[in-house]
Amino acid sequence: MNKLPDQQPETPSWSQVIWSAVVAAIGFGFAIYRYLQFSGAAAELRLSRLERPLYRLAGKWGIITVFILMGVVGVYNAVKHYRNLRRQ
């Protein structure tokens, strides 16, 4: 049987740190924006095609939670990539 070669970890780059930070900013930004829309402080509510089924299933807090999780994952990955970059 053939064995797969050992996978070596990727070498981190600044682009990974930047993209992870962008994902975090987008996630937290949309969470704040949707919260303002649902509270009535922002413009009228218009959901994208991806958000409509989630809104039907989980409601407004489901959408906000997904965006907050997106922001947390982005921050986690940005910190992870930054630490790996500093070790090299």
Coordinates of N, CA, C and O in Angstrom, one line a residue:
M1 N 0.8 -1.2 0.0 CA 0.0 0.0 0.0 C 0.9 1.3 0.0 O 1.9 1.3 0.7
N2 N 0.5 2.2 -0.8 CA 1.3 3.5 -0.8 C 0.9 4.4 0.4 O -0.2 4.6 0.7
K3 N 2.0 4.9 0.9 CA 1.8 5.8 2.0 C 1.9 7.3 1.5 O 2.7 7.5 0.6
L4 N 1.1 8.1 2.0 CA 1.1 9.5 1.6 C 2.3 10.1 2.3 O 2.7 9.8 3.4
P5 N 3.0 11.0 1.6 CA 4.2 11.7 2.2 C 3.7 12.6 3.3 O 2.6 13.1 3.4
D6 N 4.6 12.7 4.3 CA 4.2 13.6 5.5 C 4.0 15.0 5.0 O 4.8 15.5 4.2
Q7 N 2.9 15.5 5.4 CA 2.6 16.9 5.0 C 3.3 17.9 5.9 O 3.2 17.8 7.1
Q8 N 4.0 18.8 5.3 CA 4.7 19.8 6.0 C 3.8 21.0 6.2 O 3.1 21.3 5.2
P9 N 3.9 21.7 7.3 CA 3.0 22.9 7.5 C 3.4 24.0 6.5 O 4.6 24.1 6.0
E10 N 2.4 24.7 6.1 CA 2.7 25.8 5.1 C 3.5 26.9 5.8 O 3.5 27.1 7.0
T11 N 4.3 27.5 4.9 CA 5.1 28.6 5.5 C 4.2 29.8 5.5 O 3.5 30.1 4.5
P12 N 4.1 30.5 6.6 CA 3.1 31.6 6.7 C 3.6 32.8 5.9 O 4.8 32.9 5.7
S13 N 2.7 33.6 5.5 CA 3.0 34.8 4.8 C 2.2 36.0 5.3 O 1.1 35.8 6.0
W14 N 2.6 37.2 5.0 CA 1.8 38.4 5.4 C 0.5 38.4 4.7 O -0.5 38.9 5.3
S15 N 0.4 37.8 3.6 CA -0.9 37.8 2.9 C -2.0 37.0 3.6 O -3.2 37.4 3.7
Q16 N -1.5 35.9 4.3 CA -2.5 35.1 5.1 C -3.0 35.9 6.3 O -4.1 35.9 6.7
V17 N -2.0 36.7 6.9 CA -2.4 37.5 8.1 C -3.4 38.6 7.6 O -4.4 38.8 8.3
I18 N -3.1 39.2 6.5 CA -4.0 40.3 6.0 C -5.4 39.8 5.7 O -6.4 40.3 6.0
W19 N -5.4 38.6 4.9 CA -6.7 38.1 4.5 C -7.5 37.6 5.7 O -8.7 37.8 5.7
S20 N -6.9 37.1 6.7 CA -7.6 36.7 7.9 C -8.2 37.9 8.6 O -9.3 37.8 9.2
A21 N -7.4 39.0 8.7 CA -7.9 40.2 9.3 C -9.0 40.8 8.5 O -10.0 41.3 9.1
V22 N -9.0 40.7 7.2 CA -10.1 41.2 6.4 C -11.3 40.4 6.6 O -12.4 40.9 6.7
V23 N -11.2 39.0 6.7 CA -12.4 38.2 7.0 C -13.0 38.5 8.4 O -14.2 38.6 8.5
A24 N -12.1 38.8 9.4 CA -12.6 39.2 10.7 C -13.3 40.5 10.6 O -14.4 40.7 11.2
A25 N -12.8 41.5 9.9 CA -13.4 42.8 9.8 C -14.8 42.7 9.1 O -15.7 43.3 9.5
I26 N -14.8 41.9 8.0 CA -16.1 41.7 7.3 C -17.1 41.1 8.2 O -18.3 41.5 8.3
G27 N -16.7 40.0 8.9 CA -17.6 39.3 9.8 C -18.2 40.2 10.9 O -19.4 40.3 11.1
F28 N -17.3 40.9 11.6 CA -17.8 41.8 12.7 C -18.6 43.0 12.1 O -19.5 43.5 12.7
G29 N -18.1 43.5 10.9 CA -18.8 44.6 10.3 C -20.2 44.3 9.9 O -21.2 45.0 10.2
F30 N -20.4 43.1 9.3 CA -21.8 42.7 8.9 C -22.6 42.4 10.1 O -23.8 42.6 10.1
A31 N -22.0 41.9 11.2 CA -22.8 41.6 12.4 C -23.3 42.9 13.0 O -24.5 43.0 13.3
I32 N -22.5 43.9 13.0 CA -23.0 45.2 13.5 C -24.0 45.8 12.5 O -25.1 46.3 13.0
Y33 N -23.8 45.7 11.2 CA -24.7 46.3 10.3 C -26.1 45.6 10.3 O -27.1 46.2 10.3
R34 N -26.1 44.3 10.4 CA -27.3 43.5 10.5 C -28.1 43.8 11.8 O -29.3 43.9 11.8
Y35 N -27.3 44.0 12.9 CA -27.9 44.3 14.2 C -28.6 45.7 14.1 O -29.8 45.8 14.5
L36 N -28.0 46.6 13.4 CA -28.6 48.0 13.3 C -29.8 47.9 12.4 O -30.8 48.6 12.6
Q37 N -29.7 47.1 11.3 CA -30.9 46.9 10.5 C -32.1 46.3 11.2 O -33.2 46.7 11.1
F38 N -31.8 45.2 12.0 CA -32.9 44.6 12.7 C -33.5 45.4 13.8 O -34.6 45.3 14.1
S39 N -32.6 46.3 14.4 CA -33.2 47.2 15.4 C -33.9 48.4 14.9 O -34.5 49.1 15.6
G40 N -33.8 48.6 13.6 CA -34.5 49.7 12.9 C -33.7 51.0 12.8 O -34.2 52.0 12.4
A41 N -32.4 51.0 13.3 CA -31.6 52.2 13.3 C -31.0 52.4 11.9 O -30.5 53.5 11.6
A42 N -30.9 51.4 11.0 CA -30.3 51.5 9.7 C -31.4 51.5 8.6 O -32.6 51.5 8.9
A43 N -30.9 51.4 7.4 CA -31.9 51.4 6.3 C -32.7 50.1 6.3 O -32.6 49.2 7.1
E44 N -33.7 50.0 5.3 CA -34.6 48.9 5.3 C -33.8 47.6 5.1 O -32.7 47.6 4.6
L45 N -34.4 46.5 5.5 CA -33.8 45.2 5.5 C -33.8 44.6 4.1 O -34.9 44.4 3.6
R46 N -32.7 44.2 3.6 CA -32.6 43.5 2.4 C -31.5 42.4 2.6 O -30.4 42.7 2.7
L47 N -32.0 41.2 2.6 CA -31.1 40.0 2.8 C -30.6 39.5 1.4 O -31.3 39.5 0.5
S48 N -29.4 38.9 1.4 CA -28.9 38.3 0.2 C -29.5 36.9 0.1 O -30.2 36.4 1.0
R49 N -29.2 36.3 -1.0 CA -29.7 34.9 -1.3 C -29.2 33.9 -0.3 O -29.9 33.0 0.1
L50 N -28.0 34.1 0.2 CA -27.4 33.2 1.2 C -28.0 33.4 2.6 O -28.0 32.5 3.4
E51 N -28.4 34.6 2.9 CA -28.9 34.9 4.2 C -30.4 34.6 4.4 O -30.8 34.3 5.5
R52 N -31.2 34.6 3.3 CA -32.6 34.3 3.4 C -32.9 33.0 4.0 O -33.8 32.9 5.0
P53 N -32.3 31.8 3.6 CA -32.7 30.6 4.3 C -32.3 30.5 5.7 O -33.0 30.0 6.6
L54 N -31.1 31.1 6.0 CA -30.7 31.2 7.4 C -31.6 32.0 8.3 O -32.0 31.7 9.4
Y55 N -32.2 33.1 7.7 CA -33.1 34.0 8.4 C -34.4 33.2 8.6 O -35.0 33.3 9.7
R56 N -34.8 32.4 7.7 CA -36.0 31.6 7.9 C -35.8 30.5 8.9 O -36.8 30.2 9.7
L57 N -34.7 29.9 9.0 CA -34.4 28.9 10.0 C -34.1 29.4 11.4 O -34.6 28.9 12.3
A58 N -33.3 30.4 11.5 CA -32.8 30.8 12.8 C -33.2 32.2 13.2 O -33.0 32.6 14.4
G59 N -33.7 33.0 12.3 CA -34.1 34.3 12.7 C -33.0 35.3 12.6 O -31.9 35.0 12.2
K60 N -33.3 36.5 13.2 CA -32.3 37.6 13.1 C -31.0 37.2 13.9 O -29.9 37.6 13.5
W61 N -31.2 36.6 15.1 CA -30.0 36.3 15.9 C -29.2 35.2 15.3 O -28.0 35.1 15.5
G62 N -29.7 34.4 14.5 CA -29.0 33.3 13.8 C -28.0 34.0 12.8 O -26.8 33.6 12.7
I63 N -28.5 35.0 12.0 CA -27.6 35.7 11.1 C -26.5 36.4 11.8 O -25.3 36.4 11.4
I64 N -26.9 37.1 12.9 CA -25.9 37.9 13.6 C -24.8 36.9 14.2 O -23.6 37.2 14.2
T65 N -25.3 35.8 14.7 CA -24.3 34.8 15.3 C -23.4 34.3 14.3 O -22.2 34.1 14.5
V66 N -23.9 34.0 13.1 CA -23.0 33.5 12.0 C -21.9 34.5 11.7 O -20.7 34.2 11.5
F67 N -22.3 35.8 11.6 CA -21.3 36.8 11.3 C -20.3 37.0 12.4 O -19.1 37.2 12.2
I68 N -20.7 36.9 13.7 CA -19.8 37.0 14.8 C -18.9 35.8 14.8 O -17.7 36.0 15.0
L69 N -19.4 34.6 14.5 CA -18.5 33.5 14.4 C -17.5 33.6 13.3 O -16.3 33.2 13.4
M70 N -17.9 34.2 12.2 CA -17.0 34.5 11.1 C -15.9 35.4 11.5 O -14.7 35.2 11.2
G71 N -16.2 36.5 12.3 CA -15.2 37.4 12.8 C -14.3 36.7 13.8 O -13.1 37.0 13.7
V72 N -14.8 35.9 14.6 CA -13.9 35.2 15.6 C -12.9 34.2 14.9 O -11.8 34.2 15.3
V73 N -13.4 33.5 13.9 CA -12.5 32.6 13.2 C -11.5 33.4 12.4 O -10.3 33.0 12.4
G74 N -11.8 34.6 11.9 CA -10.9 35.4 11.2 C -9.8 35.9 12.2 O -8.6 35.9 11.8
V75 N -10.2 36.4 13.3 CA -9.2 36.8 14.3 C -8.3 35.7 14.8 O -7.1 35.8 14.9
Y76 N -8.9 34.5 15.0 CA -8.1 33.3 15.4 C -7.0 33.0 14.4 O -5.9 32.8 14.7
N77 N -7.5 33.0 13.1 CA -6.5 32.6 12.0 C -5.5 33.7 11.8 O -4.3 33.4 11.6
A78 N -5.9 35.0 12.0 CA -4.9 36.1 11.9 C -3.8 36.0 13.0 O -2.6 36.1 12.7
V79 N -4.2 35.7 14.2 CA -3.3 35.6 15.3 C -2.4 34.3 15.1 O -1.2 34.4 15.3
K80 N -3.0 33.2 14.6 CA -2.2 32.0 14.4 C -1.2 32.2 13.3 O 0.0 31.9 13.5
H81 N -1.6 32.8 12.2 CA -0.6 33.1 11.1 C 0.5 34.1 11.5 O 1.6 33.9 11.2
Y82 N 0.1 35.1 12.3 CA 1.1 36.1 12.8 C 2.1 35.4 13.7 O 3.3 35.7 13.6
R83 N 1.6 34.6 14.6 CA 2.6 33.9 15.5 C 3.5 33.0 14.7 O 4.7 33.0 15.0
N84 N 3.0 32.3 13.8 CA 3.9 31.4 12.9 C 4.8 32.2 12.1 O 6.0 31.8 11.9
L85 N 4.4 33.4 11.7 CA 5.3 34.3 10.9 C 6.4 34.8 11.8 O 7.6 34.9 11.4
R86 N 6.1 35.2 13.0 CA 7.1 35.7 13.9 C 8.1 34.7 14.4 O 9.3 35.0 14.7
R87 N 7.7 33.4 14.4 CA 8.7 32.3 14.8 C 9.7 32.1 13.8 O 10.8 31.5 14.1
Q88 N 9.5 32.4 12.5 CA 10.5 32.1 11.5 C 11.6 33.1 11.5 O 11.6 34.2 11.7

